[in-house]
Amino acid sequence: MPKTTPGPRDERGVLAARILVAARKAFADAGYAGTTMRAVGRAAEVDPALVYHYFGSKEALLDAATEPPQRWLESVAATWATPVPQLGEALVRRMLSAWGDDEIGPVLRAILQTAAHEAATREKLRLVVERSLIGVSQLGADEAERMVRSGLISSQIMGLAMMRYVWLIEPIASMSDDALVAAVAPTLQRYISDDLG
Amino acid sequence: MPKTTPGPRDERGVLAARILVAARKAFADAGYAGTTMRAVGRAAEVDPALVYHYFGSKEALLDAATEPPQRWLESVAATWATPVPQLGEALVRRMLSAWGDDEIGPVLRAILQTAAHEAATREKLRLVVERSLIGVSQLGADEAERMVRSGLISSQIMGLAMMRYVWLIEPIASMSDDALVAAVAPTLQRYISDDLG
């Protein structure tokens, strides 16, 4: 979020949003070390000084560019309220719809593409997974079991997301949503309520 | 592999190996754009000129640093010959043992940590997944079914690897090998031979 108000409120919001779109792409493509505030300004077609003015530092820009949208965190929390017999399918569909969303998809992509090599984003990814996939669930008889079940669910969802949206590995990248749901929902259902040995 | 022989054969091999170890760490930590041949030379405690002399270019160095060990490709191919009822467990154990291997683990880590933002490594990851997980399998009645089954197996194995070894997300990062095998092998077994809807 911008820290100051150098212009009319609307213009500030529009320019900040444009800078964040360019920053997500730059961080994802070139990594944190390979990205400069100047290049982000050029890609966003704004004066690079404005990038500093709005976001203060490259670290703060990365932080803003990879901030999970509140709307998405709320929708994930709501998904966890799905009755247990439909929860596996609901979680797969929530993931597919998030990546298809114009606002949420690019943020998730930026988080996953920088998390492999940026400690700060890895920490954020850990928080996102803990809050959205592990922390919110009510699975299991105790805390340890709940963590294991949610961790396994996360491993399948995140692997699917990396193959389909980040690494673009076929045939996962092109399968229909319905085919993926039919194939993967039972896996999640097993992690949700079966005996895991 | 080094292209020329500037010193005794043993010394060349030792120095090239030391450069590759430093390069894997640099590419994984700082990304391709954030890595310089000079910094790799410094980290490997060799003259940066030697890095150019052995590997020619940064692109060639990345290529050499992320080349999957032949020994690992062969062990994965052998794993696919496991009888179907034990194949799920064999695939999970193969993944766990590869990441625990002093030679193979760092290469897999370098591939996954650079694949998110480097097109060249992403292409190599695609080849690795296709050759080691998708291409070698004999699952399914036809090519399309074989690809879907192997793709789903890959999605679970790669998600588990990212959580356990790259993103270090608990409790997956610290679970025992046996607990993971008990939890995940039945998922792979389902992708191997169950009706996937």
Short mmCIF file of C-alpha atoms in Angstrom, two decimals:
data_model
loop_
_atom_site.label_atom_id
_atom_site.label_comp_id
_atom_site.label_asym_id
_atom_site.label_seq_id
_atom_site.Cartn_x
_atom_site.Cartn_y
_atom_site.Cartn_z
CA MET A 1 0.00 0.00 0.00
CA PRO A 2 1.25 3.54 -0.78
CA LYS A 3 2.46 5.42 2.27
CA THR A 4 1.86 9.00 1.07
CA THR A 5 -0.57 10.89 -1.12
CA PRO A 6 1.23 12.82 -3.82
CA GLY A 7 -1.74 13.20 -6.15
CA PRO A 8 -5.49 12.85 -6.29
CA ARG A 9 -6.64 9.73 -4.45
CA ASP A 10 -7.82 7.96 -7.62
CA GLU A 11 -4.61 8.58 -9.51
CA ARG A 12 -2.52 7.36 -6.59
CA GLY A 13 -4.46 4.10 -6.46
CA VAL A 14 -4.25 3.53 -10.20
CA LEU A 15 -0.50 4.17 -10.35
CA ALA A 16 0.26 2.08 -7.26
CA ALA A 17 -1.73 -0.82 -8.73
CA ARG A 18 0.15 -0.49 -12.03
CA ILE A 19 3.49 -0.52 -10.20
CA LEU A 20 2.47 -3.65 -8.26
CA VAL A 21 1.48 -5.49 -11.46
CA ALA A 22 4.89 -4.66 -13.00
CA ALA A 23 6.70 -5.58 -9.76
CA ARG A 24 5.03 -9.03 -9.57
CA LYS A 25 6.13 -9.78 -13.10
CA ALA A 26 9.69 -8.49 -12.52
CA PHE A 27 10.23 -10.39 -9.25
CA ALA A 28 8.77 -13.57 -10.76
CA ASP A 29 10.86 -13.34 -13.96
CA ALA A 30 14.18 -11.97 -12.72
CA GLY A 31 14.18 -12.80 -9.00
CA TYR A 32 14.63 -10.27 -6.21
CA ALA A 33 18.34 -9.61 -6.85
CA GLY A 34 17.71 -9.23 -10.59
CA THR A 35 14.96 -6.63 -10.15
CA THR A 36 15.58 -2.89 -9.83
CA MET A 37 13.13 -0.17 -8.77
CA ARG A 38 14.08 1.64 -11.99
CA ALA A 39 13.12 -1.34 -14.17
CA VAL A 40 9.81 -1.70 -12.34
CA GLY A 41 9.10 2.00 -12.91
CA ARG A 42 9.92 1.68 -16.61
CA ALA A 43 7.70 -1.41 -17.00
CA ALA A 44 4.85 0.36 -15.20
CA GLU A 45 5.43 3.49 -17.33
CA VAL A 46 5.86 5.75 -14.31
CA ASP A 47 8.79 7.85 -13.08
CA PRO A 48 11.07 5.49 -11.08
CA ALA A 49 11.12 8.17 -8.34
CA LEU A 50 7.42 7.47 -7.85
CA VAL A 51 8.18 3.79 -7.13
CA TYR A 52 10.43 4.88 -4.25
CA HIS A 53 7.93 7.53 -3.19
CA TYR A 54 5.05 5.03 -2.97
CA PHE A 55 6.85 1.97 -1.64
CA GLY A 56 10.02 3.25 0.07
CA SER A 57 12.37 0.35 -0.73
CA LYS A 58 12.70 -2.75 -2.90
CA GLU A 59 12.07 -4.89 0.18
CA ALA A 60 8.80 -3.04 0.88
CA LEU A 61 7.81 -3.32 -2.79
CA LEU A 62 8.33 -7.11 -2.72
CA ASP A 63 6.29 -7.24 0.47
CA ALA A 64 3.39 -5.28 -1.09
CA ALA A 65 3.55 -7.22 -4.38
CA THR A 66 3.25 -10.57 -2.59
CA GLU A 67 0.62 -9.59 -0.02
CA PRO A 68 -2.23 -12.15 -0.23
CA PRO A 69 -5.53 -10.39 -1.05
CA GLN A 70 -7.84 -10.28 1.99
CA ARG A 71 -10.75 -11.38 -0.22
CA TRP A 72 -8.86 -14.58 -1.06
CA LEU A 73 -7.95 -15.39 2.56
CA GLU A 74 -11.62 -14.95 3.48
CA SER A 75 -12.83 -17.18 0.65
CA VAL A 76 -10.39 -19.91 1.71
CA ALA A 77 -11.52 -19.66 5.33
CA ALA A 78 -15.15 -19.97 4.14
CA THR A 79 -14.23 -23.06 2.10
CA TRP A 80 -13.04 -24.81 5.25
CA ALA A 81 -16.62 -24.60 6.56
CA THR A 82 -17.75 -27.00 3.79
CA PRO A 83 -19.29 -30.21 5.22
CA VAL A 84 -16.55 -32.88 5.50
CA PRO A 85 -17.88 -35.23 2.76
CA GLN A 86 -17.59 -32.38 0.17
CA LEU A 87 -14.48 -30.69 1.58
CA GLY A 88 -11.93 -32.35 -0.75
CA GLU A 89 -13.75 -31.20 -3.88
CA ALA A 90 -14.36 -27.73 -2.40
CA LEU A 91 -10.63 -27.25 -1.71
CA VAL A 92 -9.60 -28.24 -5.25
CA ARG A 93 -12.25 -25.95 -6.76
CA ARG A 94 -11.17 -23.06 -4.48
CA MET A 95 -7.57 -23.48 -5.70
CA LEU A 96 -8.59 -23.59 -9.36
CA SER A 97 -10.81 -20.54 -9.05
CA ALA A 98 -8.16 -18.52 -7.17
CA TRP A 99 -5.59 -19.09 -9.95
CA GLY A 100 -8.17 -18.13 -12.56
CA ASP A 101 -8.91 -14.84 -10.78
CA ASP A 102 -7.39 -11.71 -12.38
CA GLU A 103 -6.45 -10.19 -9.05
CA ILE A 104 -5.53 -13.26 -6.96
CA GLY A 105 -3.79 -15.41 -9.60
CA PRO A 106 -0.87 -13.01 -10.26
CA VAL A 107 -0.21 -12.57 -6.52
CA LEU A 108 -0.12 -16.34 -5.92
CA ARG A 109 2.18 -16.71 -8.93
CA ALA A 110 4.53 -13.99 -7.62
CA ILE A 111 4.65 -15.64 -4.19
CA LEU A 112 5.45 -19.10 -5.57
CA GLN A 113 7.93 -17.84 -8.16
CA THR A 114 9.96 -15.87 -5.60
CA ALA A 115 9.50 -18.18 -2.59
CA ALA A 116 12.04 -20.72 -3.86
CA HIS A 117 14.94 -18.27 -3.58
CA GLU A 118 13.76 -15.37 -1.38
CA ALA A 119 13.78 -15.97 2.37
CA ALA A 120 11.27 -13.14 2.93
CA THR A 121 8.75 -14.57 0.46
CA ARG A 122 9.33 -18.11 1.72
CA GLU A 123 8.34 -16.89 5.17
CA LYS A 124 5.21 -15.33 3.65
CA LEU A 125 4.39 -18.53 1.77
CA ARG A 126 4.74 -20.41 5.02
CA LEU A 127 2.27 -18.01 6.65
CA VAL A 128 -0.13 -18.28 3.72
CA VAL A 129 -0.05 -22.08 3.82
CA GLU A 130 -0.35 -22.14 7.60
CA ARG A 131 -3.21 -19.65 7.69
CA SER A 132 -5.12 -20.74 4.62
CA LEU A 133 -4.52 -24.48 4.52
CA ILE A 134 -3.20 -25.67 7.85
CA GLY A 135 -4.31 -23.21 10.53
CA VAL A 136 -7.96 -22.88 9.62
CA SER A 137 -8.79 -26.55 9.38
CA GLN A 138 -10.55 -28.40 12.19
CA LEU A 139 -9.39 -31.85 11.13
CA GLY A 140 -8.26 -34.55 13.48
CA ALA A 141 -8.56 -35.41 17.15
CA ASP A 142 -5.65 -33.27 18.29
CA GLU A 143 -3.27 -30.53 17.16
CA ALA A 144 -0.60 -32.93 15.88
CA GLU A 145 -3.05 -34.89 13.75
CA ARG A 146 -4.67 -31.70 12.45
CA MET A 147 -1.24 -30.38 11.35
CA VAL A 148 -0.30 -33.62 9.57
CA ARG A 149 -3.63 -33.86 7.72
CA SER A 150 -3.53 -30.21 6.62
CA GLY A 151 0.15 -30.48 5.68
CA LEU A 152 -0.59 -33.45 3.39
CA ILE A 153 -3.54 -31.60 1.83
CA SER A 154 -1.23 -28.63 1.21
CA SER A 155 1.43 -30.83 -0.39
CA GLN A 156 -1.05 -32.11 -2.99
CA ILE A 157 -2.63 -28.70 -3.66
CA MET A 158 0.71 -26.90 -3.92
CA GLY A 159 2.22 -29.57 -6.18
CA LEU A 160 -0.78 -29.33 -8.46
CA ALA A 161 -0.53 -25.52 -8.53
CA MET A 162 3.21 -25.58 -9.34
CA MET A 163 2.75 -28.10 -12.19
CA ARG A 164 -0.36 -26.42 -13.63
CA TYR A 165 0.43 -22.72 -13.25
CA VAL A 166 4.16 -22.18 -12.59
CA TRP A 167 6.11 -24.98 -14.29
CA LEU A 168 3.40 -25.60 -16.94
CA ILE A 169 3.98 -29.35 -17.12
CA GLU A 170 1.62 -31.37 -19.34
CA PRO A 171 -0.88 -32.91 -19.16
CA ILE A 172 -1.61 -31.26 -15.77
CA ALA A 173 -1.35 -27.75 -17.26
CA SER A 174 -4.12 -28.35 -19.81
CA MET A 175 -6.49 -30.80 -18.08
CA SER A 176 -10.04 -29.54 -17.54
CA ASP A 177 -11.02 -28.32 -14.08
CA ASP A 178 -13.59 -31.12 -13.81
CA ALA A 179 -11.10 -33.85 -14.67
CA LEU A 180 -8.66 -32.53 -12.06
CA VAL A 181 -11.39 -32.33 -9.43
CA ALA A 182 -12.48 -35.92 -10.16
CA ALA A 183 -8.88 -37.16 -9.91
CA VAL A 184 -7.62 -35.15 -6.94
CA ALA A 185 -10.63 -34.56 -4.64
CA PRO A 186 -10.60 -38.20 -3.41
CA THR A 187 -6.90 -37.78 -2.46
CA LEU A 188 -7.76 -34.76 -0.32
CA GLN A 189 -10.78 -36.59 1.09
CA ARG A 190 -8.44 -39.37 2.18
CA TYR A 191 -6.10 -36.88 3.91
CA ILE A 192 -9.15 -35.27 5.53
CA SER A 193 -10.71 -38.30 7.15
CA ASP A 194 -9.08 -41.68 6.43
CA ASP A 195 -6.70 -43.56 8.68
CA LEU A 196 -3.22 -42.42 7.55
CA GLY A 197 -1.29 -45.34 9.02
CA MET B 1 31.62 -30.65 -17.58
CA PRO B 2 34.85 -28.71 -18.14
CA LYS B 3 35.71 -28.20 -21.78
CA THR B 4 39.47 -27.90 -21.53
CA THR B 5 42.30 -29.30 -19.43
CA PRO B 6 44.37 -26.50 -17.92
CA GLY B 7 45.95 -28.62 -15.17
CA PRO B 8 46.38 -32.18 -14.01
CA ARG B 9 43.22 -34.21 -14.59
CA ASP B 10 42.50 -34.67 -10.89
CA GLU B 11 42.86 -31.00 -10.08
CA ARG B 12 40.56 -30.04 -12.95
CA GLY B 13 37.84 -32.38 -11.68
CA VAL B 14 38.17 -31.18 -8.10
CA LEU B 15 38.02 -27.51 -9.04
CA ALA B 16 35.11 -27.96 -11.48
CA ALA B 17 33.16 -29.83 -8.81
CA ARG B 18 33.85 -27.06 -6.29
CA ILE B 19 32.68 -24.43 -8.78
CA LEU B 20 29.45 -26.38 -9.44
CA VAL B 21 28.70 -26.66 -5.71
CA ALA B 22 29.12 -22.87 -5.34
CA ALA B 23 27.09 -22.23 -8.50
CA ARG B 24 24.13 -24.33 -7.30
CA LYS B 25 24.02 -22.38 -4.07
CA ALA B 26 24.37 -19.00 -5.83
CA PHE B 27 21.67 -19.69 -8.45
CA ALA B 28 19.33 -21.07 -5.78
CA ASP B 29 19.86 -18.15 -3.38
CA ALA B 30 20.15 -15.18 -5.73
CA GLY B 31 18.47 -16.34 -8.94
CA TYR B 32 20.13 -16.36 -12.35
CA ALA B 33 20.12 -12.58 -12.82
CA GLY B 34 21.49 -12.03 -9.31
CA THR B 35 24.44 -14.42 -9.81
CA THR B 36 27.79 -13.39 -11.33
CA MET B 37 30.62 -15.65 -12.50
CA ARG B 38 32.91 -13.56 -10.28
CA ALA B 39 30.81 -14.26 -7.17
CA VAL B 40 30.72 -17.97 -7.97
CA GLY B 41 34.51 -17.97 -8.33
CA ARG B 42 34.93 -16.19 -5.01
CA ALA B 43 32.55 -18.59 -3.23
CA ALA B 44 34.41 -21.56 -4.73
CA GLU B 45 37.76 -19.95 -3.78
CA VAL B 46 39.09 -20.12 -7.33
CA ASP B 47 40.16 -17.41 -9.76
CA PRO B 48 36.96 -16.14 -11.51
CA ALA B 49 38.84 -16.52 -14.82
CA LEU B 50 38.84 -20.26 -14.18
CA VAL B 51 35.03 -20.27 -13.99
CA TYR B 52 34.92 -18.81 -17.51
CA HIS B 53 37.68 -21.12 -18.66
CA TYR B 54 35.87 -24.26 -17.45
CA PHE B 55 32.27 -23.34 -18.25
CA GLY B 56 32.40 -20.66 -20.93
CA SER B 57 29.35 -18.60 -19.93
CA LYS B 58 26.86 -18.09 -17.12
CA GLU B 59 24.23 -19.88 -19.19
CA ALA B 60 26.50 -22.92 -19.61
CA LEU B 61 27.33 -22.83 -15.89
CA LEU B 62 23.61 -22.91 -15.00
CA ASP B 63 23.15 -25.77 -17.42
CA ALA B 64 26.00 -27.78 -15.86
CA ALA B 65 24.91 -26.96 -12.29
CA THR B 66 21.38 -28.23 -12.90
CA GLU B 67 22.26 -31.33 -14.93
CA PRO B 68 20.47 -34.32 -13.32
CA PRO B 69 23.04 -36.98 -12.28
CA GLN B 70 22.92 -40.03 -14.56
CA ARG B 71 23.03 -42.30 -11.50
CA TRP B 72 19.78 -40.72 -10.28
CA LEU B 73 17.96 -41.00 -13.63
CA GLU B 74 18.93 -44.68 -13.74
CA SER B 75 17.73 -45.31 -10.18
CA VAL B 76 14.37 -43.69 -10.98
CA ALA B 77 14.00 -45.78 -14.13
CA ALA B 78 14.74 -48.91 -12.07
CA THR B 79 12.11 -47.88 -9.50
CA TRP B 80 9.44 -47.92 -12.21
CA ALA B 81 10.10 -51.66 -12.63
CA THR B 82 8.72 -52.27 -9.11
CA PRO B 83 5.65 -54.59 -9.14
CA VAL B 84 2.50 -52.44 -9.28
CA PRO B 85 1.20 -53.23 -5.75
CA GLN B 86 4.44 -51.83 -4.23
CA LEU B 87 5.06 -49.05 -6.76
CA GLY B 88 3.51 -46.19 -4.74
CA GLU B 89 5.73 -46.86 -1.75
CA ALA B 90 8.79 -47.39 -3.96
CA LEU B 91 8.28 -43.98 -5.64
CA VAL B 92 7.98 -42.13 -2.31
CA ARG B 93 11.07 -43.88 -0.92
CA ARG B 94 13.04 -43.10 -4.12
CA MET B 95 12.17 -39.40 -3.75
CA LEU B 96 13.15 -39.33 -0.06
CA SER B 97 16.42 -41.10 -0.70
CA ALA B 98 17.33 -38.85 -3.66
CA TRP B 99 16.92 -35.69 -1.54
CA GLY B 100 18.98 -37.27 1.23
CA ASP B 101 21.85 -38.04 -1.18
CA ASP B 102 24.87 -35.70 -0.93
CA GLU B 103 25.32 -35.53 -4.70
CA ILE B 104 21.72 -35.70 -5.97
CA GLY B 105 19.94 -33.59 -3.33
CA PRO B 106 21.77 -30.30 -4.09
CA VAL B 107 21.15 -30.68 -7.86
CA LEU B 108 17.41 -31.28 -7.35
CA ARG B 109 17.29 -28.30 -4.99
CA ALA B 110 19.06 -26.06 -7.55
CA ILE B 111 16.66 -27.15 -10.29
CA LEU B 112 13.53 -26.48 -8.21
CA GLN B 113 14.82 -23.21 -6.76
CA THR B 114 15.65 -21.76 -10.18
CA ALA B 115 12.86 -23.36 -12.21
CA ALA B 116 10.22 -20.96 -10.89
CA HIS B 117 11.86 -17.95 -12.56
CA GLU B 118 14.32 -19.29 -15.16
CA ALA B 119 12.85 -20.43 -18.46
CA ALA B 120 15.93 -22.58 -19.21
CA THR B 121 15.69 -24.45 -15.91
CA ARG B 122 11.92 -24.75 -16.20
CA GLU B 123 12.46 -26.51 -19.50
CA LYS B 124 14.98 -28.82 -17.81
CA LEU B 125 12.55 -29.50 -14.94
CA ARG B 126 9.91 -30.37 -17.51
CA LEU B 127 12.32 -32.83 -19.13
CA VAL B 128 13.28 -34.31 -15.75
CA VAL B 129 9.63 -34.79 -14.76
CA GLU B 130 8.73 -36.15 -18.17
CA ARG B 131 11.67 -38.55 -18.29
CA SER B 132 11.78 -39.64 -14.68
CA LEU B 133 8.14 -39.57 -13.66
CA ILE B 134 5.92 -39.43 -16.71
CA GLY B 135 7.82 -40.92 -19.63
CA VAL B 136 9.17 -44.06 -18.01
CA SER B 137 5.92 -45.30 -16.54
CA GLN B 138 3.87 -48.05 -18.19
CA LEU B 139 0.60 -47.11 -16.50
CA GLY B 140 -2.75 -47.08 -18.19
CA ALA B 141 -4.36 -48.56 -21.26
CA ASP B 142 -3.22 -45.83 -23.66
CA GLU B 143 -0.86 -42.87 -23.96
CA ALA B 144 -3.40 -40.29 -22.71
CA GLU B 145 -4.24 -42.29 -19.59
CA ARG B 146 -0.55 -42.99 -18.92
CA MET B 147 0.24 -39.25 -19.10
CA VAL B 148 -2.62 -38.30 -16.75
CA ARG B 149 -1.70 -40.97 -14.17
CA SER B 150 2.00 -40.04 -14.23
CA GLY B 151 1.19 -36.33 -14.13
CA LEU B 152 -0.92 -36.79 -10.99
CA ILE B 153 1.83 -38.88 -9.37
CA SER B 154 4.29 -36.10 -10.21
CA SER B 155 2.03 -33.42 -8.73
CA GLN B 156 1.96 -35.21 -5.35
CA ILE B 157 5.68 -36.03 -5.32
CA MET B 158 6.76 -32.54 -6.41
CA GLY B 159 4.43 -30.83 -3.89
CA LEU B 160 5.84 -33.01 -1.13
CA ALA B 161 9.41 -32.20 -2.22
CA MET B 162 8.75 -28.44 -2.34
CA MET B 163 7.14 -28.41 1.14
CA ARG B 164 9.73 -30.71 2.74
CA TYR B 165 12.99 -29.56 1.14
CA VAL B 166 12.56 -26.14 -0.52
CA TRP B 167 9.89 -24.20 1.39
CA LEU B 168 10.52 -26.09 4.67
CA ILE B 169 6.89 -26.01 5.78
CA GLU B 170 6.00 -27.90 8.96
CA PRO B 171 5.01 -30.54 9.85
CA ILE B 172 5.93 -31.97 6.41
CA ALA B 173 9.56 -30.80 6.72
CA SER B 174 10.18 -32.79 9.93
CA MET B 175 7.95 -35.86 9.57
CA SER B 176 9.77 -39.20 9.57
CA ASP B 177 10.31 -40.95 6.25
CA ASP B 178 8.13 -43.86 7.42
CA ALA B 179 5.21 -41.61 8.41
CA LEU B 180 5.34 -39.89 5.01
CA VAL B 181 5.46 -43.19 3.16
CA ALA B 182 2.47 -44.50 5.13
CA ALA B 183 0.49 -41.35 4.39
CA VAL B 184 1.41 -40.72 0.74
CA ALA B 185 2.07 -44.16 -0.82
CA PRO B 186 -1.70 -44.98 -0.94
CA THR B 187 -2.31 -41.69 -2.81
CA LEU B 188 0.23 -42.71 -5.47
CA GLN B 189 -1.19 -46.22 -5.51
CA ARG B 190 -4.59 -44.71 -6.30
CA TYR B 191 -3.12 -42.63 -9.17
CA ILE B 192 -1.33 -45.76 -10.40
CA SER B 193 -4.27 -48.12 -10.67
CA ASP B 194 -7.65 -46.84 -9.42
CA ASP B 195 -10.48 -45.49 -11.53
CA LEU B 196 -9.86 -41.72 -11.63
CA GLY B 197 -13.38 -40.70 -12.65
#
